[in-house]
CSV table of C-alpha atoms and ligand atoms in Angstrom, one decimal:
chain,number,residue,atom,x,y,z
A,1,UNK,CA,-13.5,34.1,-0.4
A,2,UNK,CA,-17.0,34.2,-0.6
A,3,UNK,CA,-18.4,32.1,1.9
A,4,UNK,CA,-19.9,28.9,-0.1
A,5,UNK,CA,-22.4,26.6,1.5
A,6,UNK,CA,-21.3,23.1,2.5
A,7,UNK,CA,-21.8,20.5,-0.2
A,8,UNK,CA,-24.7,18.3,-0.2
A,9,UNK,CA,-24.3,14.3,-0.6
A,10,UNK,CA,-26.7,12.5,-2.5
A,11,UNK,CA,-25.7,9.1,-1.2
A,12,UNK,CA,-29.4,7.3,-1.3
A,13,UNK,CA,-28.8,5.4,-4.2
A,14,UNK,CA,-25.7,4.0,-4.0
A,15,UNK,CA,-25.8,0.5,-1.8
A,16,UNK,CA,-24.9,1.8,1.8
A,17,UNK,CA,-23.8,-1.2,3.0
A,18,UNK,CA,-19.4,-0.9,1.9
A,19,UNK,CA,-19.7,2.6,3.8
A,20,UNK,CA,-19.7,0.8,7.1
A,21,UNK,CA,-16.7,-1.7,6.8
A,22,UNK,CA,-14.4,-1.4,9.1
A,23,UNK,CA,-11.6,-0.6,6.8
A,24,UNK,CA,-13.8,2.2,5.0
A,25,UNK,CA,-14.3,3.7,8.1
A,26,UNK,CA,-11.0,3.7,9.9
A,27,UNK,CA,-10.0,5.7,6.3
A,28,UNK,CA,-12.9,8.4,6.8
A,29,UNK,CA,-12.3,8.7,10.1
A,30,UNK,CA,-8.7,9.5,9.7
A,31,UNK,CA,-9.6,11.6,6.5
A,32,UNK,CA,-12.1,14.0,8.9
A,33,UNK,CA,-9.6,14.6,11.3
A,34,UNK,CA,-6.8,15.5,9.2
A,35,UNK,CA,-9.5,18.0,7.2
A,36,UNK,CA,-10.3,19.2,10.6
A,37,UNK,CA,-7.1,19.8,11.2
A,38,UNK,CA,-6.4,21.5,8.0
A,39,UNK,CA,-9.9,23.7,8.3
A,40,UNK,CA,-10.1,21.8,5.0
A,41,UNK,CA,-13.1,23.9,2.6
A,42,UNK,CA,-16.0,21.1,3.1
A,43,UNK,CA,-17.3,21.2,-0.4
A,44,UNK,CA,-13.7,20.0,-1.4
A,45,UNK,CA,-14.1,17.6,2.0
A,46,UNK,CA,-17.6,16.4,0.4
A,47,UNK,CA,-15.9,15.2,-3.1
A,48,UNK,CA,-12.8,13.9,-1.4
A,49,UNK,CA,-14.5,11.8,0.9
A,50,UNK,CA,-16.1,9.6,-2.2
A,51,UNK,CA,-14.0,7.9,-4.8
A,52,UNK,CA,-14.8,9.5,-8.0
A,53,UNK,CA,-15.7,6.1,-10.1
A,54,UNK,CA,-16.4,2.4,-8.7
A,55,UNK,CA,-16.0,-0.5,-11.3
A,56,UNK,CA,-17.4,-4.0,-9.8
A,57,UNK,CA,-16.6,-6.6,-12.6
A,58,UNK,CA,-17.8,-10.3,-12.7
A,59,UNK,CA,-14.6,-12.5,-13.8
A,60,UNK,CA,-15.5,-15.8,-15.2
A,61,UNK,CA,-12.7,-18.3,-14.9
A,62,UNK,CA,-12.8,-21.7,-16.4
A,63,UNK,CA,-11.1,-23.3,-13.5
A,64,UNK,CA,-8.8,-27.1,-14.2
A,65,UNK,CA,-11.8,-29.7,-13.2
A,66,UNK,CA,-13.8,-28.0,-16.0
A,67,UNK,CA,-16.4,-26.0,-14.0
A,68,UNK,CA,-16.8,-21.9,-14.2
A,69,UNK,CA,-16.6,-20.0,-10.9
A,70,UNK,CA,-17.3,-16.8,-11.2
A,71,UNK,CA,-15.4,-14.1,-8.8
A,72,UNK,CA,-15.8,-10.1,-8.3
A,73,UNK,CA,-13.1,-8.3,-9.2
A,74,UNK,CA,-13.5,-4.3,-8.0
A,75,UNK,CA,-11.1,-0.8,-9.4
A,76,UNK,CA,-12.0,2.2,-7.4
A,77,UNK,CA,-10.6,5.0,-8.7
A,78,UNK,CA,-10.3,7.6,-5.7
A,79,UNK,CA,-9.0,11.2,-7.3
A,80,UNK,CA,-6.9,11.6,-10.5
A,81,UNK,CA,-6.5,15.4,-9.9
A,82,UNK,CA,-2.7,15.4,-9.2
A,83,UNK,CA,-2.6,12.8,-12.5
A,84,UNK,CA,-3.4,9.7,-13.8
A,85,UNK,CA,-4.7,7.1,-11.5
A,86,UNK,CA,-2.4,4.8,-9.7
A,87,UNK,CA,-2.7,1.6,-7.4
A,88,UNK,CA,-2.0,-1.9,-6.8
A,89,UNK,CA,-4.3,-4.7,-7.2
A,90,UNK,CA,-5.1,-7.0,-4.6
A,91,UNK,CA,-6.1,-11.1,-5.0
A,92,UNK,CA,-7.1,-11.6,-1.2
A,93,UNK,CA,-10.5,-14.2,0.2
A,94,UNK,CA,-11.5,-11.3,2.5
A,95,UNK,CA,-11.3,-8.3,-0.3
A,96,UNK,CA,-14.6,-6.2,-0.6
A,97,UNK,CA,-15.5,-2.7,-1.8
A,98,UNK,CA,-15.5,-0.9,1.5
A,99,UNK,CA,-11.6,-2.0,1.5
A,100,UNK,CA,-10.9,-0.9,-2.0
A,101,UNK,CA,-12.4,2.0,-1.2
A,102,UNK,CA,-10.1,2.5,1.5
A,103,UNK,CA,-6.8,1.3,-0.2
A,104,UNK,CA,-7.9,4.0,-3.2
A,105,UNK,CA,-8.0,6.8,-1.3
A,106,UNK,CA,-4.8,5.7,0.8
A,107,UNK,CA,-3.2,6.1,-2.8
A,108,UNK,CA,-4.5,9.4,-3.6
A,109,UNK,CA,-2.9,10.6,-0.1
A,110,UNK,CA,0.6,9.0,-0.8
A,111,UNK,CA,1.0,10.1,-3.9
A,112,UNK,CA,0.2,13.4,-2.7
A,113,UNK,CA,2.2,13.3,0.0
A,114,UNK,CA,5.2,12.2,-2.0
A,115,UNK,CA,4.8,15.0,-4.6
A,116,UNK,CA,4.1,12.8,-7.5
A,117,UNK,CA,2.0,13.3,-10.7
A,118,UNK,CA,-0.3,10.8,-10.3
A,119,UNK,CA,-3.7,10.0,-8.3
A,120,UNK,CA,-5.0,7.3,-6.4
A,121,UNK,CA,-6.9,4.0,-7.4
A,122,UNK,CA,-7.1,0.3,-6.5
A,123,UNK,CA,-8.1,-2.5,-7.1
A,124,UNK,CA,-8.7,-6.3,-6.0
A,125,UNK,CA,-10.4,-9.7,-6.5
A,126,UNK,CA,-12.2,-11.9,-4.0
A,127,UNK,CA,-9.9,-14.9,-4.0
A,128,UNK,CA,-7.8,-17.3,-2.5
A,129,UNK,CA,-4.5,-16.9,-4.8
A,130,UNK,CA,-3.1,-20.0,-2.7
A,131,UNK,CA,-6.2,-21.8,-4.1
A,132,UNK,CA,-5.8,-21.2,-7.6
A,133,UNK,CA,-3.6,-23.1,-9.8
A,134,UNK,CA,-1.1,-21.0,-12.5
A,135,UNK,CA,-3.4,-22.0,-15.1
A,136,UNK,CA,-6.5,-20.5,-13.0
A,137,UNK,CA,-4.7,-17.4,-12.1
A,138,UNK,CA,-4.2,-16.7,-15.4
A,139,UNK,CA,-7.0,-16.8,-17.2
A,140,UNK,CA,-8.5,-14.9,-14.2
A,141,UNK,CA,-6.5,-12.0,-14.4
A,142,UNK,CA,-6.2,-11.6,-18.2
A,143,UNK,CA,-10.5,-11.5,-17.7
A,144,UNK,CA,-10.3,-9.1,-15.3
A,145,UNK,CA,-8.1,-6.9,-17.2
A,146,UNK,CA,-10.2,-7.5,-20.2
A,147,UNK,CA,-13.1,-6.4,-18.5
A,148,UNK,CA,-11.5,-3.2,-17.3
A,149,UNK,CA,-9.9,-2.3,-20.9
A,150,UNK,CA,-12.0,1.1,-20.9
A,151,UNK,CA,-10.4,3.0,-17.8
A,152,UNK,CA,-7.3,1.2,-18.0
A,153,UNK,CA,-4.4,2.9,-19.6
A,154,UNK,CA,-1.1,4.6,-18.9
A,155,UNK,CA,-2.6,7.9,-18.7
A,156,UNK,CA,-5.5,6.5,-17.2
A,157,UNK,CA,-4.7,4.1,-14.5
A,158,UNK,CA,-1.9,2.3,-13.8
A,159,UNK,CA,-2.1,-1.1,-11.5
A,160,UNK,CA,0.7,-2.5,-9.3
A,161,UNK,CA,1.3,-5.6,-7.5
A,162,UNK,CA,-0.3,-5.7,-3.7
A,163,UNK,CA,-1.2,-8.5,-1.3
A,164,UNK,CA,-1.1,-11.8,-3.2
A,165,UNK,CA,-0.4,-10.5,-6.4
A,166,UNK,CA,3.3,-10.3,-8.5
A,167,UNK,CA,5.6,-9.5,-11.3
A,168,UNK,CA,3.7,-12.3,-13.5
A,169,UNK,CA,0.5,-11.3,-13.0
A,170,UNK,CA,1.7,-7.9,-13.6
A,171,UNK,CA,2.9,-9.7,-17.3
A,172,UNK,CA,-0.5,-11.0,-18.2
A,173,UNK,CA,-2.0,-7.9,-17.6
A,174,UNK,CA,0.4,-5.9,-19.8
A,175,UNK,CA,0.2,-8.4,-22.6
A,176,UNK,CA,-3.5,-8.9,-22.1
A,177,UNK,CA,-4.1,-5.0,-22.8
A,178,UNK,CA,-0.9,-5.0,-25.3
A,179,UNK,CA,-2.8,-7.7,-26.9
A,180,UNK,CA,-6.1,-5.8,-27.3
A,181,UNK,CA,-4.5,-2.5,-27.6
A,182,UNK,CA,-2.4,-4.0,-30.4
A,183,UNK,CA,0.6,-2.2,-29.6
A,184,UNK,CA,3.1,-3.2,-26.8
A,185,UNK,CA,2.1,-1.2,-24.1
A,186,UNK,CA,4.4,-1.8,-21.3
A,187,UNK,CA,3.5,1.3,-19.3
A,188,UNK,CA,0.1,0.3,-18.3
A,189,UNK,CA,1.2,-1.6,-15.1
A,190,UNK,CA,4.1,-1.2,-13.0
A,191,UNK,CA,5.9,-3.9,-11.1
A,192,UNK,CA,6.7,-5.8,-14.1
A,193,UNK,CA,9.7,-8.0,-14.5
A,194,UNK,CA,12.7,-6.2,-15.3
A,195,UNK,CA,13.2,-7.6,-19.1
A,196,UNK,CA,9.4,-6.7,-19.7
A,197,UNK,CA,10.3,-2.8,-19.1
A,198,UNK,CA,9.8,-3.3,-15.2
A,199,UNK,CA,12.5,-1.2,-13.2
A,200,UNK,CA,15.4,-2.6,-10.8
A,201,UNK,CA,14.7,-2.1,-7.5
A,202,UNK,CA,10.8,-2.1,-8.0
A,203,UNK,CA,10.4,-5.6,-6.1
A,204,UNK,CA,12.5,-4.6,-3.0
A,205,UNK,CA,11.5,-1.0,-3.5
A,206,UNK,CA,8.9,-1.2,-0.5
A,207,UNK,CA,10.3,-2.7,2.1
A,208,UNK,CA,13.8,-0.7,1.5
A,209,UNK,CA,11.3,2.6,1.8
A,210,UNK,CA,10.1,1.2,5.3
A,211,UNK,CA,13.9,0.8,6.0
A,212,UNK,CA,15.0,4.3,5.2
A,213,UNK,CA,12.4,5.7,7.5
A,214,UNK,CA,13.2,3.3,10.4
A,215,UNK,CA,16.6,4.2,10.1
A,216,UNK,CA,15.5,8.3,10.5
A,217,UNK,CA,13.3,7.4,13.5
A,218,UNK,CA,15.8,5.5,15.1
A,219,UNK,CA,18.1,8.6,14.9
A,220,UNK,CA,15.8,10.7,16.0
A,221,UNK,CA,14.8,8.6,19.3
A,222,UNK,CA,18.7,7.7,19.4
A,223,UNK,CA,18.2,4.1,18.9
A,224,UNK,CA,20.8,2.0,17.8
A,225,UNK,CA,19.9,-0.5,14.7
A,226,UNK,CA,23.2,-2.6,15.4
A,227,UNK,CA,21.2,-3.7,18.5
A,228,UNK,CA,17.7,-3.2,18.1
A,229,UNK,CA,15.5,-6.1,18.1
A,230,UNK,CA,12.4,-6.2,15.6
A,231,UNK,CA,9.4,-8.1,14.6
A,232,UNK,CA,7.6,-8.2,11.4
A,233,UNK,CA,3.9,-9.4,10.7
A,234,UNK,CA,3.9,-10.6,7.4
A,235,UNK,CA,6.5,-12.7,5.6
A,236,UNK,CA,5.9,-11.1,1.6
A,237,UNK,CA,7.2,-9.4,-0.4
A,238,UNK,CA,7.2,-6.2,1.6
A,239,UNK,CA,8.3,-8.1,5.0
A,240,UNK,CA,10.4,-10.1,4.0
A,241,UNK,CA,12.4,-7.3,2.1
A,242,UNK,CA,12.6,-5.1,5.0
A,243,UNK,CA,13.5,-8.2,7.2
A,244,UNK,CA,16.3,-8.9,5.4
A,245,UNK,CA,17.7,-5.2,5.3
A,246,UNK,CA,17.3,-5.1,8.9
A,247,UNK,CA,18.8,-8.2,9.2
A,248,UNK,CA,21.9,-7.0,7.0
A,249,UNK,CA,22.3,-3.7,9.7
A,250,UNK,CA,22.9,-5.6,12.6
A,251,UNK,CA,19.4,-5.9,14.4
A,252,UNK,CA,17.8,-8.9,15.3
A,253,UNK,CA,14.3,-10.5,14.1
A,254,UNK,CA,13.2,-12.5,17.7
A,255,UNK,CA,9.4,-13.1,15.7
A,256,UNK,CA,7.8,-13.2,12.3
A,257,UNK,CA,4.3,-14.6,11.6
A,258,UNK,CA,2.9,-15.1,7.9
A,259,UNK,CA,-0.8,-17.3,7.1
A,260,UNK,CA,0.5,-20.7,8.5
A,261,UNK,CA,1.5,-18.9,12.0
A,262,UNK,CA,3.8,-17.0,14.5
A,263,UNK,CA,7.4,-18.3,14.6
A,264,UNK,CA,9.0,-16.3,18.0
A,265,UNK,CA,12.6,-17.0,18.9
A,266,UNK,CA,14.4,-14.4,21.7
A,267,UNK,CA,17.4,-15.6,20.4
A,268,UNK,CA,17.0,-14.5,17.2
A,269,UNK,CA,15.2,-16.5,13.9
A,270,UNK,CA,18.0,-16.7,11.1
A,271,UNK,CA,16.4,-14.6,7.7
A,272,UNK,CA,18.9,-17.0,5.6
A,273,UNK,CA,16.8,-20.2,7.2
A,274,UNK,CA,13.6,-18.3,6.9
A,275,UNK,CA,14.1,-17.8,3.1
A,276,UNK,CA,15.6,-21.2,2.5
A,277,UNK,CA,12.2,-22.3,4.3
A,278,UNK,CA,9.7,-20.1,2.1
A,279,UNK,CA,11.9,-21.4,-1.4
A,280,UNK,CA,10.8,-24.9,-0.7
A,281,UNK,CA,7.5,-24.3,0.8
A,282,UNK,CA,4.5,-21.4,-0.3
A,283,UNK,CA,4.4,-20.4,3.6
A,284,UNK,CA,6.8,-20.7,6.9
A,285,UNK,CA,4.2,-23.7,8.0
A,286,UNK,CA,6.3,-26.2,9.6
A,287,UNK,CA,8.8,-23.7,9.7
A,288,UNK,CA,11.5,-24.9,13.0
A,289,UNK,CA,13.5,-22.3,14.2
A,290,UNK,CA,11.4,-20.5,17.1
A,291,UNK,CA,8.2,-21.5,18.7
A,292,UNK,CA,4.7,-21.5,16.9
A,293,UNK,CA,2.1,-19.0,17.7
A,294,UNK,CA,-0.8,-17.7,16.3
A,295,UNK,CA,-0.1,-15.4,13.6
A,296,UNK,CA,-1.3,-11.8,15.7
A,297,UNK,CA,0.3,-13.1,18.7
A,298,UNK,CA,4.0,-11.7,17.1
A,299,UNK,CA,2.7,-7.9,17.3
A,300,UNK,CA,2.9,-8.0,21.0
A,301,UNK,CA,6.0,-9.8,21.4
A,302,UNK,CA,8.2,-7.1,23.0
A,303,UNK,CA,11.0,-5.2,20.1
A,304,UNK,CA,12.5,-2.3,19.5
A,305,UNK,CA,10.7,-2.1,15.9
A,306,UNK,CA,7.3,-4.2,15.2
A,307,UNK,CA,6.7,-3.7,11.2
A,308,UNK,CA,3.1,-4.9,10.4
A,309,UNK,CA,3.1,-6.1,7.2
A,310,UNK,CA,0.3,-7.7,6.7
A,311,UNK,CA,-3.4,-6.7,6.0
A,312,UNK,CA,-5.2,-4.0,7.9
A,313,UNK,CA,-7.2,-3.9,11.1
A,314,UNK,CA,-5.0,-5.7,13.1
A,315,UNK,CA,-3.8,-3.2,15.7
A,316,UNK,CA,-7.0,-2.2,17.7
A,317,UNK,CA,-8.1,-1.0,20.8
A,318,UNK,CA,-8.1,-4.1,22.1
A,319,UNK,CA,-4.3,-5.8,21.4
A,320,UNK,CA,-2.6,-2.2,21.5
A,321,UNK,CA,-2.1,-1.4,25.0
A,322,UNK,CA,0.0,-4.7,24.8
A,323,UNK,CA,2.6,-3.4,21.4
A,324,UNK,CA,5.6,-3.5,22.8
A,325,UNK,CA,7.9,-1.7,20.3
A,326,UNK,CA,9.5,1.6,20.7
A,327,UNK,CA,9.2,2.2,17.1
A,328,UNK,CA,5.9,1.0,14.8
A,329,UNK,CA,7.0,0.8,10.6
A,330,UNK,CA,3.9,0.6,8.9
A,331,UNK,CA,4.6,-1.4,6.3
A,332,UNK,CA,1.0,-2.6,5.3
A,333,UNK,CA,-1.7,0.0,4.2
A,334,UNK,CA,-3.9,0.6,7.4
A,335,UNK,CA,-3.0,-2.0,10.0
A,336,UNK,CA,-3.8,0.2,12.8
A,337,UNK,CA,-7.3,1.5,13.6
A,338,UNK,CA,-8.0,5.0,15.0
A,339,UNK,CA,-9.2,3.4,18.2
A,340,UNK,CA,-5.6,2.4,19.0
A,341,UNK,CA,-3.9,5.5,17.9
A,342,UNK,CA,-4.1,7.4,21.2
A,343,UNK,CA,-3.2,3.8,23.1
A,344,UNK,CA,0.3,3.8,21.1
A,345,UNK,CA,1.0,7.5,21.3
A,346,UNK,CA,0.5,7.5,25.3
A,347,UNK,CA,3.1,4.9,25.3
A,348,UNK,CA,5.6,6.7,23.7
A,349,UNK,CA,5.3,4.5,20.6
A,350,UNK,CA,6.9,6.3,17.6
A,351,UNK,CA,4.6,5.3,14.6
A,352,UNK,CA,5.1,5.7,10.9
A,353,UNK,CA,2.0,6.2,9.1
A,354,UNK,CA,1.5,3.6,6.2
A,355,UNK,CA,1.0,6.3,3.6
A,356,UNK,CA,5.0,7.4,4.4
A,357,UNK,CA,6.4,4.1,5.6
A,358,UNK,CA,4.7,2.4,2.8
A,359,UNK,CA,5.4,4.6,-0.4
A,360,UNK,CA,8.9,3.6,-1.6
A,361,UNK,CA,6.5,1.0,-3.8
A,362,UNK,CA,4.8,3.7,-5.6
A,363,UNK,CA,7.6,5.8,-5.4
A,364,UNK,CA,9.7,3.1,-7.8
A,365,UNK,CA,6.2,2.5,-9.3
A,366,UNK,CA,6.3,6.3,-10.8
A,367,UNK,CA,10.0,5.5,-11.8
A,368,UNK,CA,9.3,2.8,-13.5
A,369,UNK,CA,6.4,5.0,-15.5
A,370,UNK,CA,9.1,7.2,-16.2
A,371,UNK,CA,11.6,5.0,-17.1
A,372,UNK,CA,8.9,3.0,-19.7
A,373,UNK,CA,7.5,6.5,-20.9
A,374,UNK,CA,10.9,7.6,-22.2
A,375,UNK,CA,12.7,4.3,-22.9
A,376,UNK,CA,15.5,4.9,-20.9
A,377,UNK,CA,16.2,2.7,-17.9
A,378,UNK,CA,18.3,4.0,-14.6
A,379,UNK,CA,20.9,1.4,-12.6
A,380,UNK,CA,20.0,0.0,-9.0
A,381,UNK,CA,22.1,2.5,-7.7
A,382,UNK,CA,20.7,5.7,-9.4
A,383,UNK,CA,17.1,4.3,-8.2
A,384,UNK,CA,17.9,3.2,-4.8
A,385,UNK,CA,19.7,6.9,-4.2
A,386,UNK,CA,16.5,8.8,-5.4
A,387,UNK,CA,14.3,6.8,-3.5
A,388,UNK,CA,16.4,6.9,-0.4
A,389,UNK,CA,16.2,10.6,-0.9
A,390,UNK,CA,12.8,10.9,-1.4
A,391,UNK,CA,11.8,8.5,1.3
A,392,UNK,CA,13.9,10.6,3.8
A,393,UNK,CA,12.9,14.2,2.6
A,394,UNK,CA,9.0,12.5,2.7
A,395,UNK,CA,10.2,11.4,6.7
A,396,UNK,CA,11.4,14.9,7.8
A,397,UNK,CA,8.7,16.8,5.9
A,398,UNK,CA,6.2,14.6,8.0
A,399,UNK,CA,8.2,15.2,11.3
A,400,UNK,CA,8.5,19.0,10.6
A,401,UNK,CA,4.7,19.2,10.4
A,402,UNK,CA,4.1,17.1,13.4
A,403,UNK,CA,6.4,19.3,15.4
A,404,UNK,CA,4.8,22.7,14.4
A,405,UNK,CA,1.0,21.9,14.6
A,406,UNK,CA,1.4,19.2,17.5
A,407,UNK,CA,0.0,16.4,16.0
A,408,UNK,CA,0.4,12.9,15.1
A,409,UNK,CA,2.7,11.2,12.3
A,410,UNK,CA,-0.4,10.0,11.1
A,411,UNK,CA,-2.1,13.4,10.9
A,412,UNK,CA,0.9,15.1,9.5
A,413,UNK,CA,1.6,12.7,7.1
A,414,UNK,CA,-2.7,12.8,5.7
A,415,UNK,CA,-2.7,16.5,5.8
A,416,UNK,CA,0.5,17.0,3.6
A,417,UNK,CA,-0.9,14.3,1.1
A,418,UNK,CA,-4.9,16.3,1.1
A,419,UNK,CA,-3.2,19.6,1.4
A,420,UNK,CA,-1.6,19.0,-2.1
A,421,UNK,CA,-4.6,17.3,-4.1
A,422,UNK,CA,-6.6,20.6,-2.4
A,423,UNK,CA,-4.4,23.2,-3.9
A,424,UNK,CA,-4.4,21.0,-7.3
A,425,UNK,CA,-8.3,21.2,-7.2
A,426,UNK,CA,-8.4,24.8,-6.5
A,427,UNK,CA,-6.3,25.4,-9.5
A,428,UNK,CA,-8.0,23.0,-11.7
A,429,UNK,CA,-11.7,24.2,-10.4
A,430,UNK,CA,-14.8,22.5,-10.6
A,431,UNK,CA,-15.7,21.4,-13.9
A,432,UNK,CA,-19.8,21.6,-14.9
B,1,LIG,N1,0.5,-1.3,-3.8
B,1,LIG,C1,1.5,-0.6,-3.6
B,1,LIG,C2,0.6,0.0,-2.4
B,1,LIG,O1,-0.4,0.2,-2.1
B,1,LIG,C3,2.0,0.2,-4.4
B,1,LIG,C4,1.1,0.7,-5.2
B,1,LIG,C5,1.5,1.0,-7.1
B,1,LIG,O2,2.8,0.6,-7.0
B,1,LIG,O3,1.2,1.6,-7.5
B,1,LIG,O4,1.4,1.1,-2.3
């Protein structure tokens, strides 16, 4: 191939502050490392380091007391070479552009790794969802959707739930989009309730996928899950489902954490008691079944399987030496900082990286989009079988790459995802 000079990137017109956020730095550092392993063409790398489109919107909301608050919302569309942009929407007080851009990029690699005909995007609003009433939440969601109408669509960009968002929020997005389009358009979002054209098992999909990966990892390292102990950091949709699935396999939950705190019990926490508490309260605050510690403290509780399933950047160079698990199953996006990776590797921790471990969510989102498009819905058993197969296949492709190239599981997963996007981009060429 003829030699092509490296791309020149003109950055100066974009505010650079977000480029230095920890989440953005983490995703770029990992990407650069993977690009080096792949010997990726520098021109492709220059394109992939940046999102294709960044949208920042002001979202004014009339609050219950009559006042107006203006929130900041984002949608970052990283890459749509393989298909329409796809990715969740996060409502959290620490959401910023750097984080949304990092998560959008991760979606591109996730869809690439899983071979889905979808690209990568992410959205978010800087807001504390626990502080809003239902009406305020609805107004916020509808106005955010209205501001993004031009860039969303079943063949353009398809949101889904992420931290702080759920089926109800997806329903409001679907309704707002449909009202404006003048035609019912369920396929504009995934993670909808089943009665609105959602898919069986979408809610459980991420947690189940995490556990399918853990089963494959346990088999490889000779860990009997029915005798294993585990810890879950984050008891939301991902963490609680993974915990329930592991407990059903006989494993013992020795610590959990959510925003309210960490709860440790070496004799085992009852999943029924945790779920019962959550049905009555919004968080685990005042849960009596274990000793209370700070949420981050559960990450260093000795166990066989540790599942970070909350925010990102929680395993750092500081606490990584104290992490005492055999398998680290990244249910959350981006829980581990690049500086922590060599420490975990040195300590013999088997890392199931986020783009693989939590890919069950977007995989069943893809199933939901396909089922919606053909107006024909599969049974729970069919979806579970397809999900299990795709997750386990991806796990073994990652292990095979890691072994043959002598790289970490994280690098293997990223390389497979990036390589697929690279192949597609080469075929499509650069439109000028
Ligand atoms: N928010 C989830 C993720 O980070 C799911 C995305 C989707 O289903 O599109 O993978």
